[in-house]
């Protein structure tokens, strides 16, 4: 583990040296509580529940390097925190997200954003089946191909995806919210309501540097 002074080098939490997700998250919180604006979790090898269950008023970016295991950033409730997964993320990433941002720059597994309540989730590549399952609030953006049953049982929030990249059975059992199917030409926003289009543009504009950087 590399330690550094605030506002200088980015501190690194070496996941393989700790392994236990509760200890990993506790070390992350320690750095956030001391005012670091960026923390890197390095060497993820499928560990579950990284950055999960955290709640606080931090204003920071958490980078996750490697392969994040199931339920990355589940139940996160930290409005000023942006979690950037530089590699793939397994099933259930951003499950129950309350606030904050989760950005996945490589492929994501099934049930991305399951039961999301708030915050924003952006997946820049492919996602597995049932993205946005039981979504209740917040914004979920899928920029790559989506597996079957995207938006299943959606009850609230906004789910953006390109219509020509969606798998079958989109929105099965939807009860509310908005499933916005983007077009294949230009920015995909032709015919999209102005308020929803601005939400989409604003989020991607804020995250542009990360999205351009791409996966590891």
PDB file of C-alpha atoms in Angstrom:
ATOM      1  CA  UNK A   1       0.000   0.000   0.000  1.00  0.00           C
ATOM      2  CA  UNK A   2       1.358   3.429  -0.930  1.00  0.00           C
ATOM      3  CA  UNK A   3       0.670   6.336   1.399  1.00  0.00           C
ATOM      4  CA  UNK A   4       0.920   9.960   0.359  1.00  0.00           C
ATOM      5  CA  UNK A   5       0.197  13.466   1.566  1.00  0.00           C
ATOM      6  CA  UNK A   6      -3.161  14.986   0.647  1.00  0.00           C
ATOM      7  CA  UNK A   7      -3.329  16.892  -2.641  1.00  0.00           C
ATOM      8  CA  UNK A   8      -0.056  15.434  -3.906  1.00  0.00           C
ATOM      9  CA  UNK A   9       0.405  11.859  -5.066  1.00  0.00           C
ATOM     10  CA  UNK A  10      -2.711   9.742  -5.454  1.00  0.00           C
ATOM     11  CA  UNK A  11      -2.835   7.194  -2.619  1.00  0.00           C
ATOM     12  CA  UNK A  12      -3.115   3.569  -3.693  1.00  0.00           C
ATOM     13  CA  UNK A  13      -4.891   0.807  -1.821  1.00  0.00           C
ATOM     14  CA  UNK A  14      -3.321  -2.479  -2.966  1.00  0.00           C
ATOM     15  CA  UNK A  15      -6.263  -4.865  -3.049  1.00  0.00           C
ATOM     16  CA  UNK A  16      -4.231  -8.120  -3.298  1.00  0.00           C
ATOM     17  CA  UNK A  17      -2.427  -7.258  -0.053  1.00  0.00           C
ATOM     18  CA  UNK A  18      -5.684  -6.822   1.886  1.00  0.00           C
ATOM     19  CA  UNK A  19      -8.238  -9.009   0.043  1.00  0.00           C
ATOM     20  CA  UNK A  20     -11.092  -8.634   2.560  1.00  0.00           C
ATOM     21  CA  UNK A  21     -13.562  -6.142   1.132  1.00  0.00           C
ATOM     22  CA  UNK A  22     -14.473  -4.669   4.514  1.00  0.00           C
ATOM     23  CA  UNK A  23     -10.837  -3.849   5.236  1.00  0.00           C
ATOM     24  CA  UNK A  24     -10.344  -2.517   1.706  1.00  0.00           C
ATOM     25  CA  UNK A  25     -13.336  -0.212   2.080  1.00  0.00           C
ATOM     26  CA  UNK A  26     -12.209   0.884   5.541  1.00  0.00           C
ATOM     27  CA  UNK A  27      -8.815   1.885   4.138  1.00  0.00           C
ATOM     28  CA  UNK A  28     -10.538   3.778   1.336  1.00  0.00           C
ATOM     29  CA  UNK A  29     -12.719   5.657   3.832  1.00  0.00           C
ATOM     30  CA  UNK A  30      -9.631   6.538   5.857  1.00  0.00           C
ATOM     31  CA  UNK A  31      -8.110   8.277   2.841  1.00  0.00           C
ATOM     32  CA  UNK A  32     -11.370  10.011   1.950  1.00  0.00           C
ATOM     33  CA  UNK A  33     -11.802  11.235   5.507  1.00  0.00           C
ATOM     34  CA  UNK A  34      -8.347  12.829   5.413  1.00  0.00           C
ATOM     35  CA  UNK A  35      -9.320  14.937   2.408  1.00  0.00           C
ATOM     36  CA  UNK A  36      -7.860  13.121  -0.580  1.00  0.00           C
ATOM     37  CA  UNK A  37      -9.619  14.096  -3.776  1.00  0.00           C
ATOM     38  CA  UNK A  38      -8.611  10.919  -5.586  1.00  0.00           C
ATOM     39  CA  UNK A  39      -7.892   7.385  -4.372  1.00  0.00           C
ATOM     40  CA  UNK A  40      -6.924   4.368  -6.450  1.00  0.00           C
ATOM     41  CA  UNK A  41      -7.917   0.792  -5.643  1.00  0.00           C
ATOM     42  CA  UNK A  42      -5.353  -1.282  -7.533  1.00  0.00           C
ATOM     43  CA  UNK A  43      -5.239  -4.938  -8.502  1.00  0.00           C
ATOM     44  CA  UNK A  44      -8.883  -5.956  -8.221  1.00  0.00           C
ATOM     45  CA  UNK A  45      -9.238  -9.697  -8.893  1.00  0.00           C
ATOM     46  CA  UNK A  46     -12.967 -10.226  -8.596  1.00  0.00           C
ATOM     47  CA  UNK A  47     -13.374  -9.012  -5.010  1.00  0.00           C
ATOM     48  CA  UNK A  48     -17.017  -8.343  -4.250  1.00  0.00           C
ATOM     49  CA  UNK A  49     -18.604  -5.258  -2.688  1.00  0.00           C
ATOM     50  CA  UNK A  50     -15.767  -2.834  -3.388  1.00  0.00           C
ATOM     51  CA  UNK A  51     -16.826   0.720  -2.464  1.00  0.00           C
ATOM     52  CA  UNK A  52     -20.160  -0.739  -1.319  1.00  0.00           C
ATOM     53  CA  UNK A  53     -22.308   0.699   1.437  1.00  0.00           C
ATOM     54  CA  UNK A  54     -20.257   3.878   1.780  1.00  0.00           C
ATOM     55  CA  UNK A  55     -22.063   7.028   2.866  1.00  0.00           C
ATOM     56  CA  UNK A  56     -20.542  10.456   3.346  1.00  0.00           C
ATOM     57  CA  UNK A  57     -20.019  13.974   2.123  1.00  0.00           C
ATOM     58  CA  UNK A  58     -16.717  13.451   0.332  1.00  0.00           C
ATOM     59  CA  UNK A  59     -15.906  15.188  -2.946  1.00  0.00           C
ATOM     60  CA  UNK A  60     -13.564  12.751  -4.634  1.00  0.00           C
ATOM     61  CA  UNK A  61     -12.888  10.224  -7.382  1.00  0.00           C
ATOM     62  CA  UNK A  62     -12.248   6.559  -6.598  1.00  0.00           C
ATOM     63  CA  UNK A  63     -10.540   4.620  -9.383  1.00  0.00           C
ATOM     64  CA  UNK A  64     -10.867   0.842  -9.416  1.00  0.00           C
ATOM     65  CA  UNK A  65      -8.169  -0.902 -11.454  1.00  0.00           C
ATOM     66  CA  UNK A  66      -8.496  -4.542 -12.473  1.00  0.00           C
ATOM     67  CA  UNK A  67     -11.603  -6.721 -12.516  1.00  0.00           C
ATOM     68  CA  UNK A  68     -14.235  -5.620 -10.007  1.00  0.00           C
ATOM     69  CA  UNK A  69     -16.307  -8.436  -8.543  1.00  0.00           C
ATOM     70  CA  UNK A  70     -20.053  -8.492  -7.906  1.00  0.00           C
ATOM     71  CA  UNK A  71     -21.932  -5.497  -6.540  1.00  0.00           C
ATOM     72  CA  UNK A  72     -19.351  -2.781  -7.064  1.00  0.00           C
ATOM     73  CA  UNK A  73     -20.519   0.404  -5.291  1.00  0.00           C
ATOM     74  CA  UNK A  74     -23.738  -1.260  -4.127  1.00  0.00           C
ATOM     75  CA  UNK A  75     -25.886   0.929  -1.868  1.00  0.00           C
ATOM     76  CA  UNK A  76     -23.482   3.849  -2.273  1.00  0.00           C
ATOM     77  CA  UNK A  77     -24.832   7.077  -0.779  1.00  0.00           C
ATOM     78  CA  UNK A  78     -22.211   9.763  -1.370  1.00  0.00           C
ATOM     79  CA  UNK A  79     -23.365  12.598  -3.671  1.00  0.00           C
ATOM     80  CA  UNK A  80     -19.869  13.961  -4.316  1.00  0.00           C
ATOM     81  CA  UNK A  81     -18.184  10.618  -4.995  1.00  0.00           C
ATOM     82  CA  UNK A  82     -17.437   9.358  -8.505  1.00  0.00           C
ATOM     83  CA  UNK A  83     -16.410   5.705  -8.778  1.00  0.00           C
ATOM     84  CA  UNK A  84     -14.564   4.943 -12.018  1.00  0.00           C
ATOM     85  CA  UNK A  85     -14.040   1.272 -12.822  1.00  0.00           C
ATOM     86  CA  UNK A  86     -11.194   1.078 -15.342  1.00  0.00           C
ATOM     87  CA  UNK A  87     -11.739  -2.629 -16.035  1.00  0.00           C
ATOM     88  CA  UNK A  88     -14.804  -4.878 -16.212  1.00  0.00           C
ATOM     89  CA  UNK A  89     -17.380  -5.100 -13.431  1.00  0.00           C
ATOM     90  CA  UNK A  90     -19.275  -8.253 -12.504  1.00  0.00           C
ATOM     91  CA  UNK A  91     -23.010  -8.630 -11.881  1.00  0.00           C
ATOM     92  CA  UNK A  92     -24.969  -6.152  -9.805  1.00  0.00           C
ATOM     93  CA  UNK A  93     -22.692  -3.121 -10.106  1.00  0.00           C
ATOM     94  CA  UNK A  94     -24.332  -0.021  -8.587  1.00  0.00           C
ATOM     95  CA  UNK A  95     -27.097  -2.124  -7.035  1.00  0.00           C
ATOM     96  CA  UNK A  96     -29.336   0.062  -4.898  1.00  0.00           C
ATOM     97  CA  UNK A  97     -27.308   3.193  -5.663  1.00  0.00           C
ATOM     98  CA  UNK A  98     -28.700   6.118  -3.681  1.00  0.00           C
ATOM     99  CA  UNK A  99     -26.380   8.948  -4.718  1.00  0.00           C
ATOM    100  CA  UNK A 100     -23.020   9.493  -6.369  1.00  0.00           C
ATOM    101  CA  UNK A 101     -21.736   8.400  -9.764  1.00  0.00           C
ATOM    102  CA  UNK A 102     -20.533   5.032 -11.017  1.00  0.00           C
ATOM    103  CA  UNK A 103     -18.694   4.876 -14.351  1.00  0.00           C
ATOM    104  CA  UNK A 104     -17.702   1.539 -15.888  1.00  0.00           C
ATOM    105  CA  UNK A 105     -15.235   1.856 -18.746  1.00  0.00           C
ATOM    106  CA  UNK A 106     -15.160  -1.838 -19.692  1.00  0.00           C
ATOM    107  CA  UNK A 107     -17.897  -4.467 -19.892  1.00  0.00           C
ATOM    108  CA  UNK A 108     -20.448  -4.811 -17.081  1.00  0.00           C
ATOM    109  CA  UNK A 109     -22.280  -7.955 -16.016  1.00  0.00           C
ATOM    110  CA  UNK A 110     -25.952  -8.639 -15.424  1.00  0.00           C
ATOM    111  CA  UNK A 111     -28.398  -6.445 -13.514  1.00  0.00           C
ATOM    112  CA  UNK A 112     -26.378  -3.238 -13.727  1.00  0.00           C
ATOM    113  CA  UNK A 113     -28.085  -0.651 -11.527  1.00  0.00           C
ATOM    114  CA  UNK A 114     -30.523  -3.158 -10.013  1.00  0.00           C
ATOM    115  CA  UNK A 115     -33.012  -1.301  -7.792  1.00  0.00           C
ATOM    116  CA  UNK A 116     -31.150   1.981  -8.341  1.00  0.00           C
ATOM    117  CA  UNK A 117     -32.753   4.752  -6.302  1.00  0.00           C
ATOM    118  CA  UNK A 118     -30.701   7.803  -7.274  1.00  0.00           C
ATOM    119  CA  UNK A 119     -27.336   8.954  -8.562  1.00  0.00           C
ATOM    120  CA  UNK A 120     -25.959   8.299 -12.034  1.00  0.00           C
ATOM    121  CA  UNK A 121     -24.518   5.180 -13.666  1.00  0.00           C
ATOM    122  CA  UNK A 122     -22.728   5.209 -17.022  1.00  0.00           C
ATOM    123  CA  UNK A 123     -21.561   2.048 -18.785  1.00  0.00           C
ATOM    124  CA  UNK A 124     -19.403   2.897 -21.776  1.00  0.00           C
ATOM    125  CA  UNK A 125     -19.255  -0.611 -23.268  1.00  0.00           C
ATOM    126  CA  UNK A 126     -21.433  -3.711 -23.293  1.00  0.00           C
ATOM    127  CA  UNK A 127     -23.650  -4.749 -20.394  1.00  0.00           C
ATOM    128  CA  UNK A 128     -25.271  -8.060 -19.551  1.00  0.00           C
ATOM    129  CA  UNK A 129     -28.970  -8.857 -19.266  1.00  0.00           C
ATOM    130  CA  UNK A 130     -31.431  -6.944 -17.121  1.00  0.00           C
ATOM    131  CA  UNK A 131     -29.663  -3.600 -16.961  1.00  0.00           C
ATOM    132  CA  UNK A 132     -31.859  -1.304 -14.896  1.00  0.00           C
ATOM    133  CA  UNK A 133     -33.873  -4.155 -13.370  1.00  0.00           C
ATOM    134  CA  UNK A 134     -36.393  -2.664 -10.937  1.00  0.00           C
ATOM    135  CA  UNK A 135     -34.871   0.813 -11.316  1.00  0.00           C
ATOM    136  CA  UNK A 136     -36.651   3.261  -9.020  1.00  0.00           C
ATOM    137  CA  UNK A 137     -34.794   6.520  -9.616  1.00  0.00           C
ATOM    138  CA  UNK A 138     -31.594   8.127 -10.805  1.00  0.00           C
ATOM    139  CA  UNK A 139     -30.066   7.975 -14.278  1.00  0.00           C
ATOM    140  CA  UNK A 140     -28.631   4.896 -15.985  1.00  0.00           C
ATOM    141  CA  UNK A 141     -26.822   5.304 -19.321  1.00  0.00           C
ATOM    142  CA  UNK A 142     -25.710   2.381 -21.485  1.00  0.00           C
ATOM    143  CA  UNK A 143     -23.500   3.474 -24.378  1.00  0.00           C
ATOM    144  CA  UNK A 144     -22.679   0.009 -25.730  1.00  0.00           C
ATOM    145  CA  UNK A 145     -24.710  -3.115 -26.499  1.00  0.00           C
ATOM    146  CA  UNK A 146     -27.202  -4.209 -23.845  1.00  0.00           C
ATOM    147  CA  UNK A 147     -28.320  -7.755 -23.170  1.00  0.00           C
ATOM    148  CA  UNK A 148     -31.955  -8.851 -23.057  1.00  0.00           C
ATOM    149  CA  UNK A 149     -34.548  -7.455 -20.673  1.00  0.00           C
ATOM    150  CA  UNK A 150     -33.039  -3.988 -20.218  1.00  0.00           C
ATOM    151  CA  UNK A 151     -35.401  -1.904 -18.116  1.00  0.00           C
ATOM    152  CA  UNK A 152     -37.297  -4.908 -16.784  1.00  0.00           C
ATOM    153  CA  UNK A 153     -39.802  -3.847 -14.105  1.00  0.00           C
ATOM    154  CA  UNK A 154     -38.527  -0.260 -14.211  1.00  0.00           C
ATOM    155  CA  UNK A 155     -40.530   1.830 -11.748  1.00  0.00           C
ATOM    156  CA  UNK A 156     -38.777   5.207 -11.929  1.00  0.00           C
ATOM    157  CA  UNK A 157     -35.748   7.134 -13.079  1.00  0.00           C
ATOM    158  CA  UNK A 158     -34.246   7.471 -16.549  1.00  0.00           C
ATOM    159  CA  UNK A 159     -32.617   4.695 -18.555  1.00  0.00           C
ATOM    160  CA  UNK A 160     -30.825   5.767 -21.745  1.00  0.00           C
ATOM    161  CA  UNK A 161     -29.707   3.214 -24.337  1.00  0.00           C
ATOM    162  CA  UNK A 162     -29.250   3.116 -28.095  1.00  0.00           C
ATOM    163  CA  UNK A 163     -32.246   1.428 -29.650  1.00  0.00           C
ATOM    164  CA  UNK A 164     -30.224  -0.522 -32.209  1.00  0.00           C
ATOM    165  CA  UNK A 165     -27.971  -1.956 -29.471  1.00  0.00           C
ATOM    166  CA  UNK A 166     -30.702  -3.271 -27.198  1.00  0.00           C
ATOM    167  CA  UNK A 167     -31.386  -6.963 -26.795  1.00  0.00           C
ATOM    168  CA  UNK A 168     -34.887  -8.486 -26.856  1.00  0.00           C
ATOM    169  CA  UNK A 169     -37.721  -7.981 -24.381  1.00  0.00           C
ATOM    170  CA  UNK A 170     -36.860  -4.373 -23.543  1.00  0.00           C
ATOM    171  CA  UNK A 171     -38.866  -2.901 -20.686  1.00  0.00           C
ATOM    172  CA  UNK A 172     -40.814  -6.021 -19.804  1.00  0.00           C
ATOM    173  CA  UNK A 173     -43.117  -5.311 -16.879  1.00  0.00           C
ATOM    174  CA  UNK A 174     -42.242  -1.598 -16.716  1.00  0.00           C
ATOM    175  CA  UNK A 175     -44.371   0.356 -14.242  1.00  0.00           C
ATOM    176  CA  UNK A 176     -42.903   3.852 -14.476  1.00  0.00           C
ATOM    177  CA  UNK A 177     -39.862   5.957 -15.182  1.00  0.00           C
ATOM    178  CA  UNK A 178     -38.575   6.586 -18.684  1.00  0.00           C
ATOM    179  CA  UNK A 179     -36.722   4.192 -20.977  1.00  0.00           C
ATOM    180  CA  UNK A 180     -35.218   6.515 -23.585  1.00  0.00           C
ATOM    181  CA  UNK A 181     -34.157   4.732 -26.757  1.00  0.00           C
ATOM    182  CA  UNK A 182     -31.516   6.816 -28.497  1.00  0.00           C
ATOM    183  CA  UNK A 183     -31.243   6.965 -32.264  1.00  0.00           C
ATOM    184  CA  UNK A 184     -28.367   5.738 -34.399  1.00  0.00           C
ATOM    185  CA  UNK A 185     -27.636   9.074 -36.098  1.00  0.00           C
ATOM    186  CA  UNK A 186     -25.701  12.036 -34.717  1.00  0.00           C
ATOM    187  CA  UNK A 187     -25.811  12.233 -30.942  1.00  0.00           C
ATOM    188  CA  UNK A 188     -28.857   9.976 -30.863  1.00  0.00           C
ATOM    189  CA  UNK A 189     -31.074  12.626 -29.320  1.00  0.00           C
ATOM    190  CA  UNK A 190     -33.355  13.431 -32.243  1.00  0.00           C
ATOM    191  CA  UNK A 191     -36.910  13.280 -30.965  1.00  0.00           C
ATOM    192  CA  UNK A 192     -35.872  13.048 -27.305  1.00  0.00           C
ATOM    193  CA  UNK A 193     -37.579  15.484 -24.931  1.00  0.00           C
ATOM    194  CA  UNK A 194     -35.470  18.582 -24.250  1.00  0.00           C
ATOM    195  CA  UNK A 195     -35.112  17.997 -20.503  1.00  0.00           C
ATOM    196  CA  UNK A 196     -34.047  14.385 -20.961  1.00  0.00           C
ATOM    197  CA  UNK A 197     -31.643  15.316 -23.753  1.00  0.00           C
ATOM    198  CA  UNK A 198     -29.985  17.898 -21.515  1.00  0.00           C
ATOM    199  CA  UNK A 199     -29.661  15.360 -18.694  1.00  0.00           C
ATOM    200  CA  UNK A 200     -27.878  12.995 -21.080  1.00  0.00           C
ATOM    201  CA  UNK A 201     -25.595  15.663 -22.557  1.00  0.00           C
ATOM    202  CA  UNK A 202     -24.706  17.156 -19.185  1.00  0.00           C
ATOM    203  CA  UNK A 203     -23.749  13.820 -17.656  1.00  0.00           C
ATOM    204  CA  UNK A 204     -21.555  12.789 -20.567  1.00  0.00           C
ATOM    205  CA  UNK A 205     -19.972  16.237 -20.654  1.00  0.00           C
ATOM    206  CA  UNK A 206     -19.059  15.993 -16.970  1.00  0.00           C
ATOM    207  CA  UNK A 207     -17.497  12.558 -17.480  1.00  0.00           C
ATOM    208  CA  UNK A 208     -15.907  13.232 -20.856  1.00  0.00           C
ATOM    209  CA  UNK A 209     -12.276  12.938 -19.706  1.00  0.00           C
ATOM    210  CA  UNK A 210     -12.877   9.489 -18.212  1.00  0.00           C
ATOM    211  CA  UNK A 211     -14.926   8.234 -21.132  1.00  0.00           C
ATOM    212  CA  UNK A 212     -12.256   9.341 -23.591  1.00  0.00           C
ATOM    213  CA  UNK A 213      -9.550   7.627 -21.542  1.00  0.00           C
ATOM    214  CA  UNK A 214     -11.353   4.303 -21.908  1.00  0.00           C
ATOM    215  CA  UNK A 215     -10.596   1.024 -20.124  1.00  0.00           C
ATOM    216  CA  UNK A 216      -7.204  -0.102 -18.873  1.00  0.00           C
TER     217      UNK A 216
END
